[in-house]
CSV table of N, CA and C in Angstrom, one decimal:
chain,number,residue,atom,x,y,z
A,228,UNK,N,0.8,-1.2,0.0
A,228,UNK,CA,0.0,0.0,0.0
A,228,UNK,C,0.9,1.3,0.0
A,229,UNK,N,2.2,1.7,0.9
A,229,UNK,CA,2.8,2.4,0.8
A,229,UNK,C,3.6,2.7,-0.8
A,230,UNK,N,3.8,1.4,-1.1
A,230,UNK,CA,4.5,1.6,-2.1
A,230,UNK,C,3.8,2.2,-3.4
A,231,UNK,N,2.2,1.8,-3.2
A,231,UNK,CA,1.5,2.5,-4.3
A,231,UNK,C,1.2,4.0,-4.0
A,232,UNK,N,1.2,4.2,-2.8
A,232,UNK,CA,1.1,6.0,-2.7
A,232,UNK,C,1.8,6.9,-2.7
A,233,UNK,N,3.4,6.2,-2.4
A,233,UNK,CA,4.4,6.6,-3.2
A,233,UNK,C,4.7,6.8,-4.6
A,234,UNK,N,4.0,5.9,-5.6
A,234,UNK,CA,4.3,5.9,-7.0
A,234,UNK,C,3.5,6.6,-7.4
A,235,UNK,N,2.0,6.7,-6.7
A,235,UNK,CA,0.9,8.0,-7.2
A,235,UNK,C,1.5,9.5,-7.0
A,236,UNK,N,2.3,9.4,-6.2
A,236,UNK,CA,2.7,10.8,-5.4
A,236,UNK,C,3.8,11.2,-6.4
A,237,UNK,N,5.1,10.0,-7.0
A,237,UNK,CA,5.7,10.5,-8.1
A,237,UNK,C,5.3,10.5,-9.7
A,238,UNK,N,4.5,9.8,-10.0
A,238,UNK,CA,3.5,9.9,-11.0
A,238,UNK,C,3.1,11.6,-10.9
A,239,UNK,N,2.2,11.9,-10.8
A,239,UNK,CA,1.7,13.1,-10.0
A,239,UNK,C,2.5,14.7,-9.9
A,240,UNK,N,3.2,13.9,-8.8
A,240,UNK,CA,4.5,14.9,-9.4
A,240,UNK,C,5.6,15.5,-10.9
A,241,UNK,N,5.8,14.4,-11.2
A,241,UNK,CA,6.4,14.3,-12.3
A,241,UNK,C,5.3,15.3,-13.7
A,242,UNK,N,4.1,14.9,-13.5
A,242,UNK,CA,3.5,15.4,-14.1
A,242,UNK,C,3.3,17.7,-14.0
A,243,UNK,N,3.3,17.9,-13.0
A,243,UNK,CA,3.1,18.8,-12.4
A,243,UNK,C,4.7,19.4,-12.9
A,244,UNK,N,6.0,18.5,-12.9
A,244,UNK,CA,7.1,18.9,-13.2
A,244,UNK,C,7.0,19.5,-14.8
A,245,UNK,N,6.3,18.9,-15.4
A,245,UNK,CA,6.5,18.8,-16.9
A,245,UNK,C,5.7,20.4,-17.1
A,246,UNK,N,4.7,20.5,-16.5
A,246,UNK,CA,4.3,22.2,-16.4
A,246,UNK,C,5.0,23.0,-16.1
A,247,UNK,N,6.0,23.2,-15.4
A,247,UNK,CA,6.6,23.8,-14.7
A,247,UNK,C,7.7,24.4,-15.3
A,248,UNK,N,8.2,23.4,-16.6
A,248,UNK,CA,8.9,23.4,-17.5
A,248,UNK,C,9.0,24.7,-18.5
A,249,UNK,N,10.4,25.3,-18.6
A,249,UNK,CA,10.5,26.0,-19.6
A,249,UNK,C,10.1,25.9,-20.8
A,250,UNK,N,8.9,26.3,-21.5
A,250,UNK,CA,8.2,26.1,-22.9
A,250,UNK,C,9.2,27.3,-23.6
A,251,UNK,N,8.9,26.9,-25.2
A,251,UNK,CA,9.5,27.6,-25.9
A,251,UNK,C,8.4,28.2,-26.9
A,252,UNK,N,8.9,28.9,-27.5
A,252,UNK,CA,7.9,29.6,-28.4
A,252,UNK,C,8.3,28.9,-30.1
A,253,UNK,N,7.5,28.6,-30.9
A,253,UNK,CA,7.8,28.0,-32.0
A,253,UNK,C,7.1,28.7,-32.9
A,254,UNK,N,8.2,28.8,-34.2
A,254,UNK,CA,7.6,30.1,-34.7
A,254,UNK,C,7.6,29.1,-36.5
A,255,UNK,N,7.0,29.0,-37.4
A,255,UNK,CA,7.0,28.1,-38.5
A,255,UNK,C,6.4,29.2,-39.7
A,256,UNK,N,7.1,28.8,-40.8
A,256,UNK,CA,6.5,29.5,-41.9
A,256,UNK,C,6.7,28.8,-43.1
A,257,UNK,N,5.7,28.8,-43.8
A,257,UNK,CA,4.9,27.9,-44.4
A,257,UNK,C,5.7,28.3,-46.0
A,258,UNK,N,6.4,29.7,-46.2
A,258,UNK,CA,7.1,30.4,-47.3
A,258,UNK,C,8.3,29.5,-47.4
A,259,UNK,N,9.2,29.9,-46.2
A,259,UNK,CA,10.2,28.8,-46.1
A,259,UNK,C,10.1,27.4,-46.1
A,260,UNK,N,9.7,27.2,-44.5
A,260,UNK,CA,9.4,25.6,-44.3
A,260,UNK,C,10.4,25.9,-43.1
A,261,UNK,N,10.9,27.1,-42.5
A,261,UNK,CA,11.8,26.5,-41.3
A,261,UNK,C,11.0,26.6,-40.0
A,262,UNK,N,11.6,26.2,-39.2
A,262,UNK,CA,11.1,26.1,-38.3
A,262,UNK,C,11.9,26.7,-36.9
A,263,UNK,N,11.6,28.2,-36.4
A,263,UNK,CA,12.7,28.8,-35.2
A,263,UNK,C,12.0,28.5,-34.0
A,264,UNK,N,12.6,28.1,-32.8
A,264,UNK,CA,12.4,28.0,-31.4
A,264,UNK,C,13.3,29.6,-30.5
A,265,UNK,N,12.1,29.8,-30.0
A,265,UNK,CA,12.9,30.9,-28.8
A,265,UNK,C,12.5,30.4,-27.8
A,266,UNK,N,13.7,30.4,-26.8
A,266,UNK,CA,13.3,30.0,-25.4
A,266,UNK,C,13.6,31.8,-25.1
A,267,UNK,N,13.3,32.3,-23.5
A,267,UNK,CA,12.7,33.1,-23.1
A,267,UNK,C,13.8,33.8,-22.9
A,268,UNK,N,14.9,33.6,-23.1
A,268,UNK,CA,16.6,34.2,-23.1
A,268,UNK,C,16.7,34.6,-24.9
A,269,UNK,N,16.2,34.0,-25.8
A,269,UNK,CA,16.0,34.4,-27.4
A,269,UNK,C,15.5,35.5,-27.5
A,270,UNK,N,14.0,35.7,-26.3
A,270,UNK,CA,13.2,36.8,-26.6
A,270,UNK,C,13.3,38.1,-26.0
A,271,UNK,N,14.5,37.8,-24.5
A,271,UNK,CA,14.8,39.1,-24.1
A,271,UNK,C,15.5,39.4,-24.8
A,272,UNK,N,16.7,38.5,-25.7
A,272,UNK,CA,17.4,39.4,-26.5
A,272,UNK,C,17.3,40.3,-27.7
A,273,UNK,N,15.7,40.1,-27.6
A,273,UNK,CA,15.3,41.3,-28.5
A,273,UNK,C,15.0,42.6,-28.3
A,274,UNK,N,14.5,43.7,-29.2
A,274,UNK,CA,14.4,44.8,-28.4
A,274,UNK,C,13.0,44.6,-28.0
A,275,UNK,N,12.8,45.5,-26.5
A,275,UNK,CA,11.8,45.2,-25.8
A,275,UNK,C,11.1,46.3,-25.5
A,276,UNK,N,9.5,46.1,-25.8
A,276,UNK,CA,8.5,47.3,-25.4
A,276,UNK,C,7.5,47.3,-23.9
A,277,UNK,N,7.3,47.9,-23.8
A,277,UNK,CA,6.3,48.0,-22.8
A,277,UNK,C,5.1,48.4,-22.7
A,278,UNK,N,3.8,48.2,-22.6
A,278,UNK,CA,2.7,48.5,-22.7
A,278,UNK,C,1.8,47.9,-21.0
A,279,UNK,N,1.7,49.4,-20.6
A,279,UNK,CA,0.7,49.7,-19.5
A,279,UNK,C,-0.8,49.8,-20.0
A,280,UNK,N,-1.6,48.4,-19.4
A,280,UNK,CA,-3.0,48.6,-20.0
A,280,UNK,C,-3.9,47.4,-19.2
A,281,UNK,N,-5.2,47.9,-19.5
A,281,UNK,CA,-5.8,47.0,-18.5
A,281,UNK,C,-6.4,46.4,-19.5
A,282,UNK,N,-6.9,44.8,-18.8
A,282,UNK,CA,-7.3,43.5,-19.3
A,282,UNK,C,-9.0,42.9,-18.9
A,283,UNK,N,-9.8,42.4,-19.5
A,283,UNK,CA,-10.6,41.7,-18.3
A,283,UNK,C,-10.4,40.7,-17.8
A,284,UNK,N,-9.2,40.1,-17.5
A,284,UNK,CA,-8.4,39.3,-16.9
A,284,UNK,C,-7.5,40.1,-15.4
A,285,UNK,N,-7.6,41.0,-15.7
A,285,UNK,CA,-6.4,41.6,-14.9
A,285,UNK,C,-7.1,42.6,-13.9
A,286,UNK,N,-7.4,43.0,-12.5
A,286,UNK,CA,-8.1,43.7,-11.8
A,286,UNK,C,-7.8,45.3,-11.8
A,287,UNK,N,-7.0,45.4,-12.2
A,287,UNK,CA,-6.1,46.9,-12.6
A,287,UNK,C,-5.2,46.6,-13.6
A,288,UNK,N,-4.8,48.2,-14.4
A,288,UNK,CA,-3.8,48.0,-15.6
A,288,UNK,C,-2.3,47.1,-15.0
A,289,UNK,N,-1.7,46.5,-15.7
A,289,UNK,CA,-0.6,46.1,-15.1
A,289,UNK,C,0.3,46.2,-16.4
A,290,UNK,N,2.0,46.4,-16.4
A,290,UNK,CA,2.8,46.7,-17.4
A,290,UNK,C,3.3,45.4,-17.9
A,291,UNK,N,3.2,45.2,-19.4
A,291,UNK,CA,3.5,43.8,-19.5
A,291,UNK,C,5.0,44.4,-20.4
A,292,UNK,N,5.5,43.9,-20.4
A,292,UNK,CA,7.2,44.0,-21.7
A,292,UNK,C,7.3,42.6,-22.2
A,293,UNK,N,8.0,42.6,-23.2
A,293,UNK,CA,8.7,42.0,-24.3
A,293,UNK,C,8.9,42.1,-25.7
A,294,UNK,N,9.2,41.5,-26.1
A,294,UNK,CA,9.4,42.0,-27.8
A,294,UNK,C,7.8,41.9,-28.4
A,295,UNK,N,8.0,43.2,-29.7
A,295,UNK,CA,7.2,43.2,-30.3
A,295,UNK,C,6.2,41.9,-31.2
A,296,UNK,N,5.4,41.2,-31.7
A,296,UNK,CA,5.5,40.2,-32.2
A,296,UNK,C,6.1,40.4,-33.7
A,297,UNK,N,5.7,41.9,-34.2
A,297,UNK,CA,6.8,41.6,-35.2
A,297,UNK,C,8.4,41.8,-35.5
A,298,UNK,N,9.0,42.0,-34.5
A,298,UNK,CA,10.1,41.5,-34.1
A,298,UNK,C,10.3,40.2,-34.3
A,299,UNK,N,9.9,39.8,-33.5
A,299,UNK,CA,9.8,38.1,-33.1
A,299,UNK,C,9.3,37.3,-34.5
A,300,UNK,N,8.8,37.9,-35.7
A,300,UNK,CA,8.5,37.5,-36.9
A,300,UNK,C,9.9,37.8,-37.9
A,301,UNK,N,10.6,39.1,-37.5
A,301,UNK,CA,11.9,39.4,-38.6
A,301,UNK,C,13.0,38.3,-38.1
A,302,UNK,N,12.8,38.1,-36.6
A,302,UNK,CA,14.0,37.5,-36.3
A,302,UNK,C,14.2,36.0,-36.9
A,303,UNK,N,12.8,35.7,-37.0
A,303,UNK,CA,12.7,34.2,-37.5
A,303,UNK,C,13.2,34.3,-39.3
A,304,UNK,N,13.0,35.4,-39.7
A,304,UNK,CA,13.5,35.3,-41.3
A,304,UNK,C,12.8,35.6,-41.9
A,305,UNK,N,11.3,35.6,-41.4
A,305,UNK,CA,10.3,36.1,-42.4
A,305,UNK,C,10.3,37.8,-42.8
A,306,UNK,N,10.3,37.7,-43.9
A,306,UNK,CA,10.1,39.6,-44.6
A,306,UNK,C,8.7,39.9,-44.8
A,307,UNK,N,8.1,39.2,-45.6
A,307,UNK,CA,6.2,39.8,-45.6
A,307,UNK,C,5.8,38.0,-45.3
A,308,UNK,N,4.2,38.4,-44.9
A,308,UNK,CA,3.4,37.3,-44.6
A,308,UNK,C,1.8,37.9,-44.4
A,309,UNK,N,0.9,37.1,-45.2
A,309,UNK,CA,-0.5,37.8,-45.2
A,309,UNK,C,-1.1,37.3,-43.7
A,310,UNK,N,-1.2,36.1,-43.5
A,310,UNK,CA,-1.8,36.1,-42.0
A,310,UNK,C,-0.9,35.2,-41.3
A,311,UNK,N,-1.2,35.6,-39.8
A,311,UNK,CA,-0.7,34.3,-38.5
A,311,UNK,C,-1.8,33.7,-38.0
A,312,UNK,N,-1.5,32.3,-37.4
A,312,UNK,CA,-2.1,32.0,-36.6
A,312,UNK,C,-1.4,31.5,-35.4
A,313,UNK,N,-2.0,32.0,-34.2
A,313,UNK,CA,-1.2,32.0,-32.8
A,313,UNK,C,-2.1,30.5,-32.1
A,314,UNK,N,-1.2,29.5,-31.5
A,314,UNK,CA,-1.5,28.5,-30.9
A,314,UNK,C,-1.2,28.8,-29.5
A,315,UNK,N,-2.1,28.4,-28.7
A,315,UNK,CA,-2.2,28.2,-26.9
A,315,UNK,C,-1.3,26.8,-26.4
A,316,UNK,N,-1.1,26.8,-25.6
A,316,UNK,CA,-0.9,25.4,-24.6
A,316,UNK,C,-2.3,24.7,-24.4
A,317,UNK,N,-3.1,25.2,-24.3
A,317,UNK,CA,-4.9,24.5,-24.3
A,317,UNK,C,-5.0,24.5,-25.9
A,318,UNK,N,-4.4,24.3,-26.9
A,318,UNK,CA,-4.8,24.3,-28.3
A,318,UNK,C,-5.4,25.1,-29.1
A,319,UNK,N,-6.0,26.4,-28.1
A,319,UNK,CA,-7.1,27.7,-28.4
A,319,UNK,C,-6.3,28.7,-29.4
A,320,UNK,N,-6.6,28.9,-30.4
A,320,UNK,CA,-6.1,29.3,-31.5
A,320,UNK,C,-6.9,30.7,-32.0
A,321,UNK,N,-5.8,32.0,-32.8
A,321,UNK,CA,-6.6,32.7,-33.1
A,321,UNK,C,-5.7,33.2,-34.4
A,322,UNK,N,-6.3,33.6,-35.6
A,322,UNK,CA,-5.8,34.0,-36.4
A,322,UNK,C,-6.3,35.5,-36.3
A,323,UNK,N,-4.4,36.2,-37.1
A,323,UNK,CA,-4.7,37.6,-37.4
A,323,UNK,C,-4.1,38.2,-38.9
A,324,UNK,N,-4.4,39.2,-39.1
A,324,UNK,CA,-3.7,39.3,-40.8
A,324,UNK,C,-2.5,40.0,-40.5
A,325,UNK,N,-1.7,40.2,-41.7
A,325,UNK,CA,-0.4,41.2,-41.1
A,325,UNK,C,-0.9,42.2,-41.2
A,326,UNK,N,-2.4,42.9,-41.7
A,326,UNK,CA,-2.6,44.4,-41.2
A,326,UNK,C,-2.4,44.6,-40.2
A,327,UNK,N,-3.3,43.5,-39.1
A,327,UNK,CA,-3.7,43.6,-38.1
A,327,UNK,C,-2.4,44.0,-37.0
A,328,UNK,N,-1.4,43.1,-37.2
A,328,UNK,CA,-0.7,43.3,-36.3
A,328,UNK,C,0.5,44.4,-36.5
A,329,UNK,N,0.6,44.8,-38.3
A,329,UNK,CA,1.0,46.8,-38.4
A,329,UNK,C,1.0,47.6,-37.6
A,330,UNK,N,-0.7,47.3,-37.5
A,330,UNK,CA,-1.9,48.5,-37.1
A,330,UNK,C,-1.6,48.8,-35.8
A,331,UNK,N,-1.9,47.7,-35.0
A,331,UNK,CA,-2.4,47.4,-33.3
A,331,UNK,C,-0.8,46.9,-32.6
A,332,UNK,N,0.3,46.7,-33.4
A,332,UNK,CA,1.8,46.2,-33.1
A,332,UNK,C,1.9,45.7,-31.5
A,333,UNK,N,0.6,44.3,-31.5
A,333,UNK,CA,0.9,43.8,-30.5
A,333,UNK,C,2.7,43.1,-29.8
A,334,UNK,N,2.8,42.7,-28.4
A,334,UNK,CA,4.1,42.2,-28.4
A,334,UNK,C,3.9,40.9,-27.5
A,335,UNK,N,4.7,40.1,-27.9
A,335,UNK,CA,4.7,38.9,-26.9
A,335,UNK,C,5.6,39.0,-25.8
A,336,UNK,N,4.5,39.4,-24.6
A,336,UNK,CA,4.8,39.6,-23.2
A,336,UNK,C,5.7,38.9,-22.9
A,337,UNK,N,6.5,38.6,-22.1
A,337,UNK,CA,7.4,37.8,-21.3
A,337,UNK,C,7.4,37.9,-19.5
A,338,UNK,N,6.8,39.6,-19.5
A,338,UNK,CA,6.9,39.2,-17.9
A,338,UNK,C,5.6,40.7,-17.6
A,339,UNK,N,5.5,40.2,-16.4
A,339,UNK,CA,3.8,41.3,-16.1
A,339,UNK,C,4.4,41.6,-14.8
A,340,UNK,N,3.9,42.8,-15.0
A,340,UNK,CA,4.6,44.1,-14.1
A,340,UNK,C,6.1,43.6,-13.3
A,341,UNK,N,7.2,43.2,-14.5
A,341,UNK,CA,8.5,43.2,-14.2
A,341,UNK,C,8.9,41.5,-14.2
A,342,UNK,N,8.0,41.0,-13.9
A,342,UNK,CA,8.1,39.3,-13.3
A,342,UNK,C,7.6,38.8,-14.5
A,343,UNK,N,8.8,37.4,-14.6
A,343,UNK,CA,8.1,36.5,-15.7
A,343,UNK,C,6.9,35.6,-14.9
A,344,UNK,N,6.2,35.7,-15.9
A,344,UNK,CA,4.5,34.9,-16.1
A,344,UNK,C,5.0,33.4,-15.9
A,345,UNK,N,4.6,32.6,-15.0
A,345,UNK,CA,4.3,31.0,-15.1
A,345,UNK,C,3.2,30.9,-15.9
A,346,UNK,N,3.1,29.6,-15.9
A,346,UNK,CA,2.2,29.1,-16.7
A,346,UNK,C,0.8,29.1,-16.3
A,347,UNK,N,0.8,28.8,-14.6
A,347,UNK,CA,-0.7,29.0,-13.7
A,347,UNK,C,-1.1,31.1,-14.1
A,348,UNK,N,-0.4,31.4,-14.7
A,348,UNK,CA,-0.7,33.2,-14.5
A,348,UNK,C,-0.2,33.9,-16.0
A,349,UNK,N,-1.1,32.7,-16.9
A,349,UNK,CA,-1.3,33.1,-18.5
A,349,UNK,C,0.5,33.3,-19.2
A,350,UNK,N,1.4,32.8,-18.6
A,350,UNK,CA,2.5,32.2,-19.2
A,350,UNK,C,2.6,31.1,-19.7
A,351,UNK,N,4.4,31.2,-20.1
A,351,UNK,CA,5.2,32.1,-19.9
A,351,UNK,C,5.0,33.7,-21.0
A,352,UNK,N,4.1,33.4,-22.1
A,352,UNK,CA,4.2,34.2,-23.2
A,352,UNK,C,2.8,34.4,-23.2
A,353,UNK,N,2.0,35.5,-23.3
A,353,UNK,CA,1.2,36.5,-23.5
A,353,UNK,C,1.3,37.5,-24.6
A,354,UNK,N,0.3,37.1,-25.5
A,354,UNK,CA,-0.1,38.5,-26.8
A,354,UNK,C,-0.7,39.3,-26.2
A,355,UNK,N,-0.3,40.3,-25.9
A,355,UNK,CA,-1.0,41.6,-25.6
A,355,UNK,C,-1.0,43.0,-26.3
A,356,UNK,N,-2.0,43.3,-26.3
A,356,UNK,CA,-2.4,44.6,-27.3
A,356,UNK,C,-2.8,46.2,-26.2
A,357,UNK,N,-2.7,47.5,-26.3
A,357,UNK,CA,-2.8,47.8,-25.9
A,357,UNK,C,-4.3,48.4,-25.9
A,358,UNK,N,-5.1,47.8,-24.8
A,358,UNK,CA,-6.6,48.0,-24.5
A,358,UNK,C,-6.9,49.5,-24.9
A,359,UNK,N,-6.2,49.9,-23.5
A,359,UNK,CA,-6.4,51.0,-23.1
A,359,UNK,C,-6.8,52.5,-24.4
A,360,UNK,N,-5.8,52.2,-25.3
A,360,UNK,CA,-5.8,53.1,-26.4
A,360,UNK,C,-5.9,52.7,-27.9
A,361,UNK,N,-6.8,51.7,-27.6
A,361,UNK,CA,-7.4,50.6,-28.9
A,361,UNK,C,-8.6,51.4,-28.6
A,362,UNK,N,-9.1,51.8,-30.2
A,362,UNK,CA,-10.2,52.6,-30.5
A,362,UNK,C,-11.1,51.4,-29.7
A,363,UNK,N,-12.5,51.9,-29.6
A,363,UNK,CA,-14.0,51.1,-28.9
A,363,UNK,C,-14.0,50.4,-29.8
A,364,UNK,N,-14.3,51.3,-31.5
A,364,UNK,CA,-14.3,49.9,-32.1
A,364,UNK,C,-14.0,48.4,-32.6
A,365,UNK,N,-12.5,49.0,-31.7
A,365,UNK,CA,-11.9,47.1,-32.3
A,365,UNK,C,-11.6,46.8,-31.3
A,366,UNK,N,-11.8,47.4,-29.9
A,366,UNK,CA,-11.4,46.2,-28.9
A,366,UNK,C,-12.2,44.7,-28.3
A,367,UNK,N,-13.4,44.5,-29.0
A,367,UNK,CA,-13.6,43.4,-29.0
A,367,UNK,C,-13.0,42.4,-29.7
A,368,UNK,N,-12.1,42.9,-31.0
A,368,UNK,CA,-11.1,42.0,-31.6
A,368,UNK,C,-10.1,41.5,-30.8
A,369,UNK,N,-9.9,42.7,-30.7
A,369,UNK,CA,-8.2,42.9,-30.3
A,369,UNK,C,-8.4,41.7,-28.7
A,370,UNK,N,-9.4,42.1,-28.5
A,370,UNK,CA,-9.2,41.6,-26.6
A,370,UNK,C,-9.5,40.2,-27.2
A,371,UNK,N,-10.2,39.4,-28.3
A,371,UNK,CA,-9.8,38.1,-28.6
A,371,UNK,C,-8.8,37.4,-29.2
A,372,UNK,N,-7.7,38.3,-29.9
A,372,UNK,CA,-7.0,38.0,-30.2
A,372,UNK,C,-5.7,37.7,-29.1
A,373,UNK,N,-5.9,38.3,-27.7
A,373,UNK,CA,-4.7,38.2,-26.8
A,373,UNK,C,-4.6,36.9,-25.6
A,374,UNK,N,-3.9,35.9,-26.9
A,374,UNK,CA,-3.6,34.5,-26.5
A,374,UNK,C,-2.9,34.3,-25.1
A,375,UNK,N,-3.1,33.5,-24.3
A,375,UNK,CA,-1.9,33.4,-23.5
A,375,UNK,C,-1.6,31.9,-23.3
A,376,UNK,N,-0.6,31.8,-22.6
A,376,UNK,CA,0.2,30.4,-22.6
A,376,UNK,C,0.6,30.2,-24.3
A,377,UNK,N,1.4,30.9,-25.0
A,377,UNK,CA,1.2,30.9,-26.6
A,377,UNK,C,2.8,30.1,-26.4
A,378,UNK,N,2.4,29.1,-27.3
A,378,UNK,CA,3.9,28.5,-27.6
A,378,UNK,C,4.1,28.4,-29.1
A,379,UNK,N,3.2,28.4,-30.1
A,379,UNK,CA,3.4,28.3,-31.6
A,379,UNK,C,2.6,29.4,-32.2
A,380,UNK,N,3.6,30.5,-33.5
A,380,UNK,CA,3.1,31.0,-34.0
A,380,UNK,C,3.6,30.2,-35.6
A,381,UNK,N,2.3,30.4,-36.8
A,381,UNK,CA,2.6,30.1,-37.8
A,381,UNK,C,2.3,31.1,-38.6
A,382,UNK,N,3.2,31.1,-39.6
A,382,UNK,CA,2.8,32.5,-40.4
A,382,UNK,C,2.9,31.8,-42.0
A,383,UNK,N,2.0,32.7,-42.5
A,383,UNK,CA,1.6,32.6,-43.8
A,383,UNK,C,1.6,33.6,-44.9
């Protein structure tokens, strides 16, 4: 008996470990065919913005930074691309065009107000747009388009 509540307990564990785990961001394009990985030391080494803005997730504005996402699109190699589509850790997906992200120059967060994001607190990676000064009329877009737990973007 002990020995089986021991092996539930490392089962269990182990599992819980595998969350806990450094995810990477996987970036694919369909022009090329390559396929770039950033872990979270790839994406501070880019240049990084900051955007103060509230969420309906979030109970006051909080400052999120990291690189822009189209940053994080040059760095992979891609020059033009008509749309993305951004993949969750839960599979939840959202596609955007490249106007979109011109226009609204969301950035893939890396840390909320100074601290990187775990995964229990919509990490490690967060699309965020800024609410605050997103015209009325498209922040019901925009507020669906802001993935979190994002580990694959694909561009097209």
């Amino acid at each position: 008996m002990k020995l089986t509540i021991l092996a539930a307990f490392l089962l269990l564990g182990s599992g819980l470990g595998a969350l806990s785990s450094p995810l990477t961001l996987s970036l694919s394009s369909e022009a090329t065919g390559a396929l770039t990985e950033f872990a979270l030391k790839d994406l501070d080494a880019l240049t990084q913005s900051e955007i103060k803005t509230s969420t309906p997730w979030t109970e006051e504005p909080y400052t999120f930074s990291g690189p822009r996402l189209s940053a994080v699109i040059a760095q992979a190699g891609v020059s033009s691309f008509s749309s993305i589509t951004l993949r969750a850790l839960n599979d939840y997906s959202v596609t955007l065009r490249a106007q979109d992200v011109a226009a609204f120059e969301p950035i893939v967060s890396t840390r909320m107000n100074g601290a990187p994001m775990a995964v229990e607190d919509k990490g490690p990676y967060w699309l965020i747009f800024d609410l605050d000064n997103t015209p009325q009329s498209h922040q019901i877009q925009t507020t669906s388009w802001m993935i979190w737990q994002l580990i694959e973007v694909r561009v097209r």
